[in-house]
JSON list of C-alpha atoms in Angstrom, two decimals:
[
{"chain": "A", "resi": 27, "resn": "ALA", "atom": "CA", "xyz": [-31.01, 28.52, -15.72]},
{"chain": "A", "resi": 28, "resn": "GLN", "atom": "CA", "xyz": [-28.27, 30.16, -13.62]},
{"chain": "A", "resi": 29, "resn": "ALA", "atom": "CA", "xyz": [-26.41, 27.07, -12.50]},
{"chain": "A", "resi": 30, "resn": "LEU", "atom": "CA", "xyz": [-27.09, 25.81, -16.34]},
{"chain": "A", "resi": 31, "resn": "ALA", "atom": "CA", "xyz": [-25.27, 29.29, -16.79]},
{"chain": "A", "resi": 32, "resn": "ARG", "atom": "CA", "xyz": [-22.54, 29.05, -14.09]},
{"chain": "A", "resi": 33, "resn": "VAL", "atom": "CA", "xyz": [-24.23, 32.59, -13.65]},
{"chain": "A", "resi": 34, "resn": "GLY", "atom": "CA", "xyz": [-25.01, 33.76, -10.53]},
{"chain": "A", "resi": 35, "resn": "HIS", "atom": "CA", "xyz": [-25.93, 37.26, -8.83]},
{"chain": "A", "resi": 36, "resn": "TRP", "atom": "CA", "xyz": [-25.10, 39.19, -5.37]},
{"chain": "A", "resi": 37, "resn": "ASP", "atom": "CA", "xyz": [-26.36, 42.59, -4.66]},
{"chain": "A", "resi": 38, "resn": "LEU", "atom": "CA", "xyz": [-24.79, 45.17, -1.40]},
{"chain": "A", "resi": 39, "resn": "ASP", "atom": "CA", "xyz": [-27.40, 47.79, 0.03]},
{"chain": "A", "resi": 40, "resn": "LEU", "atom": "CA", "xyz": [-24.50, 50.41, 0.92]},
{"chain": "A", "resi": 41, "resn": "SER", "atom": "CA", "xyz": [-27.03, 52.28, 3.20]},
{"chain": "A", "resi": 42, "resn": "SER", "atom": "CA", "xyz": [-26.90, 49.46, 5.34]},
{"chain": "A", "resi": 43, "resn": "GLY", "atom": "CA", "xyz": [-24.63, 46.96, 4.29]},
{"chain": "A", "resi": 44, "resn": "ALA", "atom": "CA", "xyz": [-26.62, 44.46, 3.72]},
{"chain": "A", "resi": 45, "resn": "VAL", "atom": "CA", "xyz": [-25.03, 41.62, 0.77]},
{"chain": "A", "resi": 46, "resn": "HIS", "atom": "CA", "xyz": [-27.62, 38.93, -0.17]},
{"chain": "A", "resi": 47, "resn": "TRP", "atom": "CA", "xyz": [-25.82, 36.20, -2.65]},
{"chain": "A", "resi": 48, "resn": "SER", "atom": "CA", "xyz": [-27.51, 33.85, -5.42]},
{"chain": "A", "resi": 49, "resn": "ASP", "atom": "CA", "xyz": [-27.73, 30.02, -4.14]},
{"chain": "A", "resi": 50, "resn": "GLU", "atom": "CA", "xyz": [-25.06, 29.62, -7.55]},
{"chain": "A", "resi": 51, "resn": "ILE", "atom": "CA", "xyz": [-22.70, 32.46, -6.32]},
{"chain": "A", "resi": 52, "resn": "CYS", "atom": "CA", "xyz": [-22.13, 30.03, -3.24]},
{"chain": "A", "resi": 53, "resn": "ARG", "atom": "CA", "xyz": [-21.91, 27.31, -4.80]},
{"chain": "A", "resi": 54, "resn": "ILE", "atom": "CA", "xyz": [-19.34, 28.84, -7.55]},
{"chain": "A", "resi": 55, "resn": "ALA", "atom": "CA", "xyz": [-17.11, 29.55, -4.52]},
{"chain": "A", "resi": 56, "resn": "GLY", "atom": "CA", "xyz": [-17.74, 26.34, -3.38]},
{"chain": "A", "resi": 57, "resn": "LEU", "atom": "CA", "xyz": [-19.59, 27.56, -0.09]},
{"chain": "A", "resi": 58, "resn": "ASP", "atom": "CA", "xyz": [-23.19, 25.59, 1.45]},
{"chain": "A", "resi": 59, "resn": "PRO", "atom": "CA", "xyz": [-26.15, 28.00, 0.87]},
{"chain": "A", "resi": 60, "resn": "ALA", "atom": "CA", "xyz": [-27.80, 26.54, 4.31]},
{"chain": "A", "resi": 61, "resn": "GLN", "atom": "CA", "xyz": [-24.45, 27.17, 5.94]},
{"chain": "A", "resi": 62, "resn": "VAL", "atom": "CA", "xyz": [-22.71, 30.72, 4.61]},
{"chain": "A", "resi": 63, "resn": "THR", "atom": "CA", "xyz": [-23.73, 33.77, 5.40]},
{"chain": "A", "resi": 64, "resn": "PRO", "atom": "CA", "xyz": [-22.73, 35.96, 3.04]},
{"chain": "A", "resi": 65, "resn": "SER", "atom": "CA", "xyz": [-20.17, 38.71, 3.34]},
{"chain": "A", "resi": 66, "resn": "TYR", "atom": "CA", "xyz": [-17.14, 40.48, 1.99]},
{"chain": "A", "resi": 67, "resn": "ALA", "atom": "CA", "xyz": [-14.12, 38.96, 3.87]},
{"chain": "A", "resi": 68, "resn": "THR", "atom": "CA", "xyz": [-16.12, 35.61, 3.14]},
{"chain": "A", "resi": 69, "resn": "PHE", "atom": "CA", "xyz": [-15.60, 36.12, -0.69]},
{"chain": "A", "resi": 70, "resn": "LEU", "atom": "CA", "xyz": [-12.44, 37.87, -0.18]},
{"chain": "A", "resi": 71, "resn": "GLU", "atom": "CA", "xyz": [-10.98, 34.31, 1.07]},
{"chain": "A", "resi": 72, "resn": "ARG", "atom": "CA", "xyz": [-11.82, 32.36, -1.36]},
{"chain": "A", "resi": 73, "resn": "VAL", "atom": "CA", "xyz": [-10.18, 34.77, -3.98]},
{"chain": "A", "resi": 74, "resn": "HIS", "atom": "CA", "xyz": [-6.60, 33.77, -4.96]},
{"chain": "A", "resi": 75, "resn": "PRO", "atom": "CA", "xyz": [-4.11, 34.83, -3.10]},
{"chain": "A", "resi": 76, "resn": "GLU", "atom": "CA", "xyz": [-2.54, 36.03, -6.40]},
{"chain": "A", "resi": 77, "resn": "ASP", "atom": "CA", "xyz": [-5.78, 38.22, -7.75]},
{"chain": "A", "resi": 78, "resn": "ARG", "atom": "CA", "xyz": [-6.88, 39.74, -3.88]},
{"chain": "A", "resi": 79, "resn": "SER", "atom": "CA", "xyz": [-4.68, 43.28, -4.67]},
{"chain": "A", "resi": 80, "resn": "GLU", "atom": "CA", "xyz": [-6.51, 43.71, -7.41]},
{"chain": "A", "resi": 81, "resn": "VAL", "atom": "CA", "xyz": [-10.43, 42.49, -6.72]},
{"chain": "A", "resi": 82, "resn": "ASP", "atom": "CA", "xyz": [-10.42, 44.92, -3.22]},
{"chain": "A", "resi": 83, "resn": "ALA", "atom": "CA", "xyz": [-9.35, 47.71, -5.24]},
{"chain": "A", "resi": 84, "resn": "VAL", "atom": "CA", "xyz": [-12.46, 47.12, -7.17]},
{"chain": "A", "resi": 85, "resn": "HIS", "atom": "CA", "xyz": [-13.95, 46.77, -4.08]},
{"chain": "A", "resi": 86, "resn": "GLN", "atom": "CA", "xyz": [-13.10, 49.88, -3.38]},
{"chain": "A", "resi": 87, "resn": "ARG", "atom": "CA", "xyz": [-14.19, 51.88, -5.76]},
{"chain": "A", "resi": 88, "resn": "GLU", "atom": "CA", "xyz": [-17.20, 50.25, -6.02]},
{"chain": "A", "resi": 89, "resn": "ALA", "atom": "CA", "xyz": [-19.69, 52.59, -5.72]},
{"chain": "A", "resi": 90, "resn": "GLN", "atom": "CA", "xyz": [-18.58, 54.49, -8.68]},
{"chain": "A", "resi": 91, "resn": "PHE", "atom": "CA", "xyz": [-19.46, 51.98, -10.73]},
{"chain": "A", "resi": 92, "resn": "LEU", "atom": "CA", "xyz": [-22.31, 54.18, -12.92]},
{"chain": "A", "resi": 93, "resn": "GLN", "atom": "CA", "xyz": [-21.73, 52.24, -15.76]},
{"chain": "A", "resi": 94, "resn": "PRO", "atom": "CA", "xyz": [-21.78, 48.54, -16.21]},
{"chain": "A", "resi": 95, "resn": "PHE", "atom": "CA", "xyz": [-18.08, 47.45, -14.71]},
{"chain": "A", "resi": 96, "resn": "GLU", "atom": "CA", "xyz": [-16.49, 44.20, -16.20]},
{"chain": "A", "resi": 97, "resn": "PHE", "atom": "CA", "xyz": [-13.45, 41.88, -14.80]},
{"chain": "A", "resi": 98, "resn": "GLY", "atom": "CA", "xyz": [-11.71, 38.67, -13.82]},
{"chain": "A", "resi": 99, "resn": "TYR", "atom": "CA", "xyz": [-10.16, 36.61, -11.33]},
{"chain": "A", "resi": 100, "resn": "ARG", "atom": "CA", "xyz": [-9.99, 33.61, -9.54]},
{"chain": "A", "resi": 101, "resn": "LEU", "atom": "CA", "xyz": [-11.39, 31.62, -7.05]},
{"chain": "A", "resi": 102, "resn": "LEU", "atom": "CA", "xyz": [-9.30, 28.93, -4.76]},
{"chain": "A", "resi": 103, "resn": "LEU", "atom": "CA", "xyz": [-11.79, 26.65, -3.43]},
{"chain": "A", "resi": 104, "resn": "GLU", "atom": "CA", "xyz": [-10.66, 24.10, -0.41]},
{"chain": "A", "resi": 105, "resn": "GLY", "atom": "CA", "xyz": [-8.87, 21.25, -1.57]},
{"chain": "A", "resi": 106, "resn": "GLY", "atom": "CA", "xyz": [-6.96, 23.89, -4.03]},
{"chain": "A", "resi": 107, "resn": "GLU", "atom": "CA", "xyz": [-9.19, 24.00, -7.39]},
{"chain": "A", "resi": 108, "resn": "VAL", "atom": "CA", "xyz": [-9.17, 27.32, -8.82]},
{"chain": "A", "resi": 109, "resn": "ARG", "atom": "CA", "xyz": [-11.97, 28.77, -10.51]},
{"chain": "A", "resi": 110, "resn": "HIS", "atom": "CA", "xyz": [-11.30, 31.62, -13.70]},
{"chain": "A", "resi": 111, "resn": "ILE", "atom": "CA", "xyz": [-14.47, 33.77, -12.84]},
{"chain": "A", "resi": 112, "resn": "GLN", "atom": "CA", "xyz": [-15.58, 36.64, -15.13]},
{"chain": "A", "resi": 113, "resn": "ALA", "atom": "CA", "xyz": [-17.36, 39.09, -12.99]},
{"chain": "A", "resi": 114, "resn": "ARG", "atom": "CA", "xyz": [-19.99, 42.55, -14.36]},
{"chain": "A", "resi": 115, "resn": "LEU", "atom": "CA", "xyz": [-21.84, 44.74, -11.97]},
{"chain": "A", "resi": 116, "resn": "VAL", "atom": "CA", "xyz": [-23.23, 48.10, -11.60]},
{"chain": "A", "resi": 117, "resn": "THR", "atom": "CA", "xyz": [-24.30, 50.81, -9.19]},
{"chain": "A", "resi": 118, "resn": "HIS", "atom": "CA", "xyz": [-27.65, 52.06, -8.86]},
{"chain": "A", "resi": 119, "resn": "VAL", "atom": "CA", "xyz": [-27.71, 55.35, -7.33]},
{"chain": "A", "resi": 120, "resn": "ALA", "atom": "CA", "xyz": [-31.15, 58.02, -6.10]},
{"chain": "A", "resi": 121, "resn": "ALA", "atom": "CA", "xyz": [-33.02, 61.06, -7.95]},
{"chain": "A", "resi": 122, "resn": "ASP", "atom": "CA", "xyz": [-30.28, 63.08, -6.14]},
{"chain": "A", "resi": 123, "resn": "GLY", "atom": "CA", "xyz": [-26.83, 61.06, -7.47]},
{"chain": "A", "resi": 124, "resn": "ARG", "atom": "CA", "xyz": [-26.82, 59.34, -3.68]},
{"chain": "A", "resi": 125, "resn": "PRO", "atom": "CA", "xyz": [-25.33, 55.57, -4.71]},
{"chain": "A", "resi": 126, "resn": "LEU", "atom": "CA", "xyz": [-28.81, 53.57, -3.24]},
{"chain": "A", "resi": 127, "resn": "ARG", "atom": "CA", "xyz": [-26.97, 49.65, -3.77]},
{"chain": "A", "resi": 128, "resn": "VAL", "atom": "CA", "xyz": [-24.45, 47.93, -5.91]},
{"chain": "A", "resi": 129, "resn": "ILE", "atom": "CA", "xyz": [-25.57, 44.64, -8.22]},
{"chain": "A", "resi": 130, "resn": "GLY", "atom": "CA", "xyz": [-23.46, 42.29, -9.43]},
{"chain": "A", "resi": 131, "resn": "THR", "atom": "CA", "xyz": [-22.83, 38.83, -11.31]},
{"chain": "A", "resi": 132, "resn": "CYS", "atom": "CA", "xyz": [-20.45, 35.85, -11.18]},
{"chain": "A", "resi": 133, "resn": "GLN", "atom": "CA", "xyz": [-20.21, 33.97, -14.05]},
{"chain": "A", "resi": 134, "resn": "ASP", "atom": "CA", "xyz": [-17.93, 30.56, -13.73]},
{"chain": "A", "resi": 135, "resn": "VAL", "atom": "CA", "xyz": [-15.32, 30.37, -17.48]},
{"chain": "A", "resi": 136, "resn": "THR", "atom": "CA", "xyz": [-13.03, 27.94, -15.86]},
{"chain": "A", "resi": 137, "resn": "PRO", "atom": "CA", "xyz": [-14.29, 25.59, -18.67]},
{"chain": "A", "resi": 138, "resn": "LEU", "atom": "CA", "xyz": [-13.91, 28.32, -21.75]},
{"chain": "A", "resi": 139, "resn": "VAL", "atom": "CA", "xyz": [-10.45, 29.36, -19.71]},
{"chain": "A", "resi": 140, "resn": "GLN", "atom": "CA", "xyz": [-9.30, 26.17, -19.47]},
{"chain": "A", "resi": 141, "resn": "SER", "atom": "CA", "xyz": [-10.46, 25.16, -23.73]},
{"chain": "A", "resi": 142, "resn": "GLN", "atom": "CA", "xyz": [-8.07, 28.78, -24.19]},
{"chain": "A", "resi": 143, "resn": "ARG", "atom": "CA", "xyz": [-5.26, 26.91, -22.85]},
{"chain": "A", "resi": 144, "resn": "GLN", "atom": "CA", "xyz": [-5.64, 23.35, -24.79]},
{"chain": "A", "resi": 145, "resn": "LEU", "atom": "CA", "xyz": [-6.09, 25.75, -28.11]},
{"chain": "A", "resi": 146, "resn": "ARG", "atom": "CA", "xyz": [-2.82, 27.39, -27.00]},
{"chain": "A", "resi": 147, "resn": "GLU", "atom": "CA", "xyz": [-0.51, 24.11, -26.25]},
{"chain": "A", "resi": 148, "resn": "GLY", "atom": "CA", "xyz": [-1.66, 22.55, -29.01]},
{"chain": "A", "resi": 149, "resn": "GLU", "atom": "CA", "xyz": [-1.04, 25.81, -31.49]},
{"chain": "A", "resi": 150, "resn": "ASP", "atom": "CA", "xyz": [2.61, 26.02, -29.77]},
{"chain": "A", "resi": 151, "resn": "LYS", "atom": "CA", "xyz": [2.50, 21.71, -30.70]},
{"chain": "A", "resi": 152, "resn": "LEU", "atom": "CA", "xyz": [2.11, 22.52, -34.07]},
{"chain": "A", "resi": 153, "resn": "ARG", "atom": "CA", "xyz": [4.35, 25.23, -34.36]},
{"chain": "A", "resi": 154, "resn": "SER", "atom": "CA", "xyz": [7.34, 22.89, -33.41]},
{"chain": "A", "resi": 155, "resn": "LEU", "atom": "CA", "xyz": [5.70, 20.37, -35.76]},
{"chain": "A", "resi": 156, "resn": "PHE", "atom": "CA", "xyz": [6.45, 23.33, -38.30]},
{"chain": "A", "resi": 157, "resn": "GLU", "atom": "CA", "xyz": [9.24, 24.58, -37.61]},
{"chain": "A", "resi": 158, "resn": "LEU", "atom": "CA", "xyz": [11.77, 20.78, -36.91]},
{"chain": "A", "resi": 159, "resn": "SER", "atom": "CA", "xyz": [10.11, 19.46, -39.46]},
{"chain": "A", "resi": 160, "resn": "PRO", "atom": "CA", "xyz": [12.83, 18.11, -42.11]},
{"chain": "A", "resi": 161, "resn": "LEU", "atom": "CA", "xyz": [10.65, 18.82, -44.30]},
{"chain": "A", "resi": 162, "resn": "GLY", "atom": "CA", "xyz": [9.84, 21.98, -46.06]},
{"chain": "A", "resi": 163, "resn": "ILE", "atom": "CA", "xyz": [7.19, 23.47, -45.65]},
{"chain": "A", "resi": 164, "resn": "ALA", "atom": "CA", "xyz": [4.89, 26.99, -46.63]},
{"chain": "A", "resi": 165, "resn": "LEU", "atom": "CA", "xyz": [1.92, 28.54, -46.21]},
{"chain": "A", "resi": 166, "resn": "ILE", "atom": "CA", "xyz": [1.49, 30.10, -50.79]},
{"chain": "A", "resi": 167, "resn": "GLY", "atom": "CA", "xyz": [-0.82, 32.21, -51.96]},
{"chain": "A", "resi": 168, "resn": "ALA", "atom": "CA", "xyz": [-1.71, 33.63, -55.42]},
{"chain": "A", "resi": 169, "resn": "GLY", "atom": "CA", "xyz": [1.28, 33.74, -57.56]},
{"chain": "A", "resi": 170, "resn": "GLY", "atom": "CA", "xyz": [3.87, 32.05, -55.37]},
{"chain": "A", "resi": 171, "resn": "ARG", "atom": "CA", "xyz": [3.68, 34.34, -52.73]},
{"chain": "A", "resi": 172, "resn": "CYS", "atom": "CA", "xyz": [5.24, 32.18, -49.84]},
{"chain": "A", "resi": 173, "resn": "LEU", "atom": "CA", "xyz": [3.44, 33.59, -46.98]},
{"chain": "A", "resi": 174, "resn": "ARG", "atom": "CA", "xyz": [5.09, 31.52, -44.18]},
{"chain": "A", "resi": 175, "resn": "THR", "atom": "CA", "xyz": [7.68, 28.69, -44.42]},
{"chain": "A", "resi": 176, "resn": "ASN", "atom": "CA", "xyz": [10.30, 26.76, -42.84]},
{"chain": "A", "resi": 177, "resn": "ASP", "atom": "CA", "xyz": [13.67, 26.12, -42.18]},
{"chain": "A", "resi": 178, "resn": "ALA", "atom": "CA", "xyz": [14.12, 23.08, -44.05]},
{"chain": "A", "resi": 179, "resn": "PHE", "atom": "CA", "xyz": [11.53, 25.17, -47.00]},
{"chain": "A", "resi": 180, "resn": "CYS", "atom": "CA", "xyz": [14.50, 27.79, -47.25]},
{"chain": "A", "resi": 181, "resn": "ARG", "atom": "CA", "xyz": [17.51, 25.45, -47.03]},
{"chain": "A", "resi": 182, "resn": "ILE", "atom": "CA", "xyz": [16.28, 23.08, -50.19]},
{"chain": "A", "resi": 183, "resn": "LEU", "atom": "CA", "xyz": [15.35, 26.16, -51.81]},
{"chain": "A", "resi": 184, "resn": "ARG", "atom": "CA", "xyz": [19.15, 27.73, -50.71]},
{"chain": "A", "resi": 185, "resn": "ARG", "atom": "CA", "xyz": [17.38, 31.41, -49.16]},
{"chain": "A", "resi": 186, "resn": "GLY", "atom": "CA", "xyz": [19.55, 32.76, -46.88]},
{"chain": "A", "resi": 187, "resn": "ASP", "atom": "CA", "xyz": [16.96, 34.76, -45.13]},
{"chain": "A", "resi": 188, "resn": "HIS", "atom": "CA", "xyz": [15.28, 31.50, -43.50]},
{"chain": "A", "resi": 189, "resn": "GLY", "atom": "CA", "xyz": [12.23, 33.49, -44.78]},
{"chain": "A", "resi": 190, "resn": "GLN", "atom": "CA", "xyz": [12.12, 35.82, -41.91]},
{"chain": "A", "resi": 191, "resn": "GLN", "atom": "CA", "xyz": [9.77, 37.96, -44.67]},
{"chain": "A", "resi": 192, "resn": "PRO", "atom": "CA", "xyz": [7.11, 36.55, -46.88]},
{"chain": "A", "resi": 193, "resn": "PHE", "atom": "CA", "xyz": [8.73, 36.46, -50.77]},
{"chain": "A", "resi": 194, "resn": "THR", "atom": "CA", "xyz": [7.03, 35.44, -53.93]},
{"chain": "A", "resi": 195, "resn": "LEU", "atom": "CA", "xyz": [8.99, 32.55, -55.87]},
{"chain": "A", "resi": 196, "resn": "ALA", "atom": "CA", "xyz": [10.79, 32.94, -58.78]},
{"chain": "A", "resi": 197, "resn": "PRO", "atom": "CA", "xyz": [8.84, 33.51, -61.56]},
{"chain": "A", "resi": 198, "resn": "GLU", "atom": "CA", "xyz": [8.96, 30.10, -63.63]},
{"chain": "A", "resi": 199, "resn": "SER", "atom": "CA", "xyz": [8.71, 28.34, -60.48]},
{"chain": "A", "resi": 200, "resn": "ALA", "atom": "CA", "xyz": [5.84, 30.30, -58.83]},
{"chain": "A", "resi": 201, "resn": "HIS", "atom": "CA", "xyz": [3.64, 29.56, -62.80]},
{"chain": "A", "resi": 202, "resn": "VAL", "atom": "CA", "xyz": [4.57, 25.00, -61.28]},
{"chain": "A", "resi": 203, "resn": "VAL", "atom": "CA", "xyz": [3.45, 25.73, -57.64]},
{"chain": "A", "resi": 204, "resn": "ASP", "atom": "CA", "xyz": [0.10, 28.06, -58.70]},
{"chain": "A", "resi": 205, "resn": "ARG", "atom": "CA", "xyz": [-0.86, 25.50, -61.11]},
{"chain": "A", "resi": 206, "resn": "LEU", "atom": "CA", "xyz": [-0.33, 23.04, -58.41]},
{"chain": "A", "resi": 207, "resn": "ARG", "atom": "CA", "xyz": [-2.45, 25.45, -55.64]},
{"chain": "A", "resi": 208, "resn": "CYS", "atom": "CA", "xyz": [-5.26, 26.02, -57.94]},
{"chain": "A", "resi": 209, "resn": "ALA", "atom": "CA", "xyz": [-5.20, 21.92, -58.98]},
{"chain": "A", "resi": 210, "resn": "ALA", "atom": "CA", "xyz": [-5.78, 21.22, -54.69]},
{"chain": "A", "resi": 211, "resn": "LEU", "atom": "CA", "xyz": [-8.02, 23.78, -54.28]},
{"chain": "A", "resi": 212, "resn": "ALA", "atom": "CA", "xyz": [-10.01, 22.51, -56.54]},
{"chain": "A", "resi": 213, "resn": "SER", "atom": "CA", "xyz": [-9.83, 18.89, -55.38]},
{"chain": "A", "resi": 214, "resn": "GLY", "atom": "CA", "xyz": [-11.53, 19.07, -51.89]},
{"chain": "A", "resi": 215, "resn": "ASP", "atom": "CA", "xyz": [-9.22, 17.89, -48.95]},
{"chain": "A", "resi": 216, "resn": "SER", "atom": "CA", "xyz": [-7.55, 15.45, -51.11]},
{"chain": "A", "resi": 217, "resn": "SER", "atom": "CA", "xyz": [-3.41, 16.62, -51.86]},
{"chain": "A", "resi": 218, "resn": "ILE", "atom": "CA", "xyz": [-1.98, 16.39, -54.70]},
{"chain": "A", "resi": 219, "resn": "THR", "atom": "CA", "xyz": [1.29, 15.20, -55.24]},
{"chain": "A", "resi": 220, "resn": "SER", "atom": "CA", "xyz": [3.93, 15.79, -58.42]},
{"chain": "A", "resi": 221, "resn": "ASP", "atom": "CA", "xyz": [7.37, 16.23, -59.35]},
{"chain": "A", "resi": 222, "resn": "HIS", "atom": "CA", "xyz": [8.63, 19.52, -60.42]},
{"chain": "A", "resi": 223, "resn": "THR", "atom": "CA", "xyz": [12.04, 21.28, -60.81]},
{"chain": "A", "resi": 224, "resn": "LEU", "atom": "CA", "xyz": [12.67, 24.73, -58.97]},
{"chain": "A", "resi": 225, "resn": "ARG", "atom": "CA", "xyz": [14.64, 27.56, -59.56]},
{"chain": "A", "resi": 226, "resn": "CYS", "atom": "CA", "xyz": [16.58, 28.53, -56.18]},
{"chain": "A", "resi": 227, "resn": "GLY", "atom": "CA", "xyz": [17.77, 30.92, -54.40]},
{"chain": "A", "resi": 228, "resn": "ASP", "atom": "CA", "xyz": [21.06, 31.07, -55.82]},
{"chain": "A", "resi": 229, "resn": "GLY", "atom": "CA", "xyz": [19.80, 30.33, -59.51]},
{"chain": "A", "resi": 230, "resn": "HIS", "atom": "CA", "xyz": [19.92, 26.57, -59.68]},
{"chain": "A", "resi": 231, "resn": "GLN", "atom": "CA", "xyz": [17.50, 24.04, -61.11]},
{"chain": "A", "resi": 232, "resn": "LEU", "atom": "CA", "xyz": [16.07, 22.15, -58.78]},
{"chain": "A", "resi": 233, "resn": "PRO", "atom": "CA", "xyz": [14.28, 18.26, -59.48]},
{"chain": "A", "resi": 234, "resn": "VAL", "atom": "CA", "xyz": [11.96, 18.05, -55.93]},
{"chain": "A", "resi": 235, "resn": "ARG", "atom": "CA", "xyz": [9.05, 16.27, -55.02]},
{"chain": "A", "resi": 236, "resn": "LEU", "atom": "CA", "xyz": [5.38, 18.77, -54.05]},
{"chain": "A", "resi": 237, "resn": "ARG", "atom": "CA", "xyz": [2.99, 18.28, -52.11]},
{"chain": "A", "resi": 238, "resn": "ALA", "atom": "CA", "xyz": [-0.03, 20.56, -51.99]},
{"chain": "A", "resi": 239, "resn": "GLN", "atom": "CA", "xyz": [-2.58, 20.59, -49.44]},
{"chain": "A", "resi": 240, "resn": "ARG", "atom": "CA", "xyz": [-5.34, 23.19, -49.55]},
{"chain": "A", "resi": 241, "resn": "LEU", "atom": "CA", "xyz": [-6.58, 24.82, -45.97]},
{"chain": "A", "resi": 242, "resn": "LEU", "atom": "CA", "xyz": [-8.90, 23.18, -43.68]},
{"chain": "A", "resi": 243, "resn": "LEU", "atom": "CA", "xyz": [-9.79, 25.75, -41.95]},
{"chain": "A", "resi": 244, "resn": "GLU", "atom": "CA", "xyz": [-9.68, 29.39, -42.46]},
{"chain": "A", "resi": 245, "resn": "GLU", "atom": "CA", "xyz": [-9.14, 32.04, -40.75]},
{"chain": "A", "resi": 246, "resn": "PRO", "atom": "CA", "xyz": [-12.45, 34.61, -40.37]},
{"chain": "A", "resi": 247, "resn": "GLY", "atom": "CA", "xyz": [-11.80, 37.61, -42.76]},
{"chain": "A", "resi": 248, "resn": "GLY", "atom": "CA", "xyz": [-7.97, 36.16, -43.52]},
{"chain": "A", "resi": 249, "resn": "GLU", "atom": "CA", "xyz": [-6.43, 35.48, -47.29]},
{"chain": "A", "resi": 250, "resn": "GLU", "atom": "CA", "xyz": [-9.34, 32.79, -49.55]},
{"chain": "A", "resi": 251, "resn": "GLY", "atom": "CA", "xyz": [-6.66, 30.64, -51.41]},
{"chain": "A", "resi": 252, "resn": "LEU", "atom": "CA", "xyz": [-4.54, 29.47, -49.43]},
{"chain": "A", "resi": 253, "resn": "ILE", "atom": "CA", "xyz": [-2.72, 26.04, -49.17]},
{"chain": "A", "resi": 254, "resn": "TRP", "atom": "CA", "xyz": [-0.09, 24.17, -47.58]},
{"chain": "A", "resi": 255, "resn": "LEU", "atom": "CA", "xyz": [3.43, 23.07, -50.12]},
{"chain": "A", "resi": 256, "resn": "MET", "atom": "CA", "xyz": [5.86, 20.18, -49.00]},
{"chain": "A", "resi": 257, "resn": "VAL", "atom": "CA", "xyz": [8.50, 19.57, -50.90]},
{"chain": "A", "resi": 258, "resn": "GLU", "atom": "CA", "xyz": [11.77, 17.50, -50.50]},
{"chain": "A", "resi": 259, "resn": "ASP", "atom": "CA", "xyz": [14.90, 17.28, -52.44]},
{"chain": "A", "resi": 260, "resn": "LEU", "atom": "CA", "xyz": [14.56, 14.84, -54.76]},
{"chain": "A", "resi": 261, "resn": "GLN", "atom": "CA", "xyz": [18.80, 14.52, -55.27]},
{"chain": "A", "resi": 262, "resn": "GLU", "atom": "CA", "xyz": [19.01, 13.75, -51.73]},
{"chain": "A", "resi": 263, "resn": "LEU", "atom": "CA", "xyz": [16.00, 11.56, -52.31]},
{"chain": "A", "resi": 264, "resn": "SER", "atom": "CA", "xyz": [18.01, 9.13, -54.22]},
{"chain": "A", "resi": 265, "resn": "LEU", "atom": "CA", "xyz": [20.53, 9.65, -51.85]},
{"chain": "A", "resi": 266, "resn": "ILE", "atom": "CA", "xyz": [18.70, 8.10, -48.53]},
{"chain": "A", "resi": 267, "resn": "HIS", "atom": "CA", "xyz": [17.48, 4.81, -50.91]}
]
């Protein structure tokens, strides 16, 4: 069970200094349970050099943790493999308050850390695509509220503030966009495309092609009924074609 959960446990007798590691602790640290003699020095050798001082500071105070204490660090194994560890420890005391032993667990959370890193990298790529897209793109809420926009969206609609703050479209444009938003929400996963005339930030009327797509993944607790709106300047398209 410990191997499946990537969790090992250890305990330290504060009076004798005797320490016990579970087999999974050894495996997490890249050590052979049959060959290793558990010791703090052996453990510290495996801690990533950049994390050793912080881990050692915890070790110096471990008899003080009368409530469960959690912290994270990295192990650096032979061959250069790095493992991310989430540790938890607590001190057990005698009836007179004397610290007797420290019990701890270590969980290898490397797969979780790697998944989070990949997710962040994916989000960074999507953010770059959003910002650099030649298409005008906006996150639209009810009533024509533009919650997030890229530069191309603001350029097409001739807004000088580049969408640095959320804003609401002009009333007639907001009405058009809100009808499209409702249609996109009712269409399921399909996108809705139609041509319209929108009033720009400088008051000009601009023929545009709008494509609306409901959010496929909504943030928990976030605003409902949001869509992605893509806008193309039909005048620019006619020059291209």
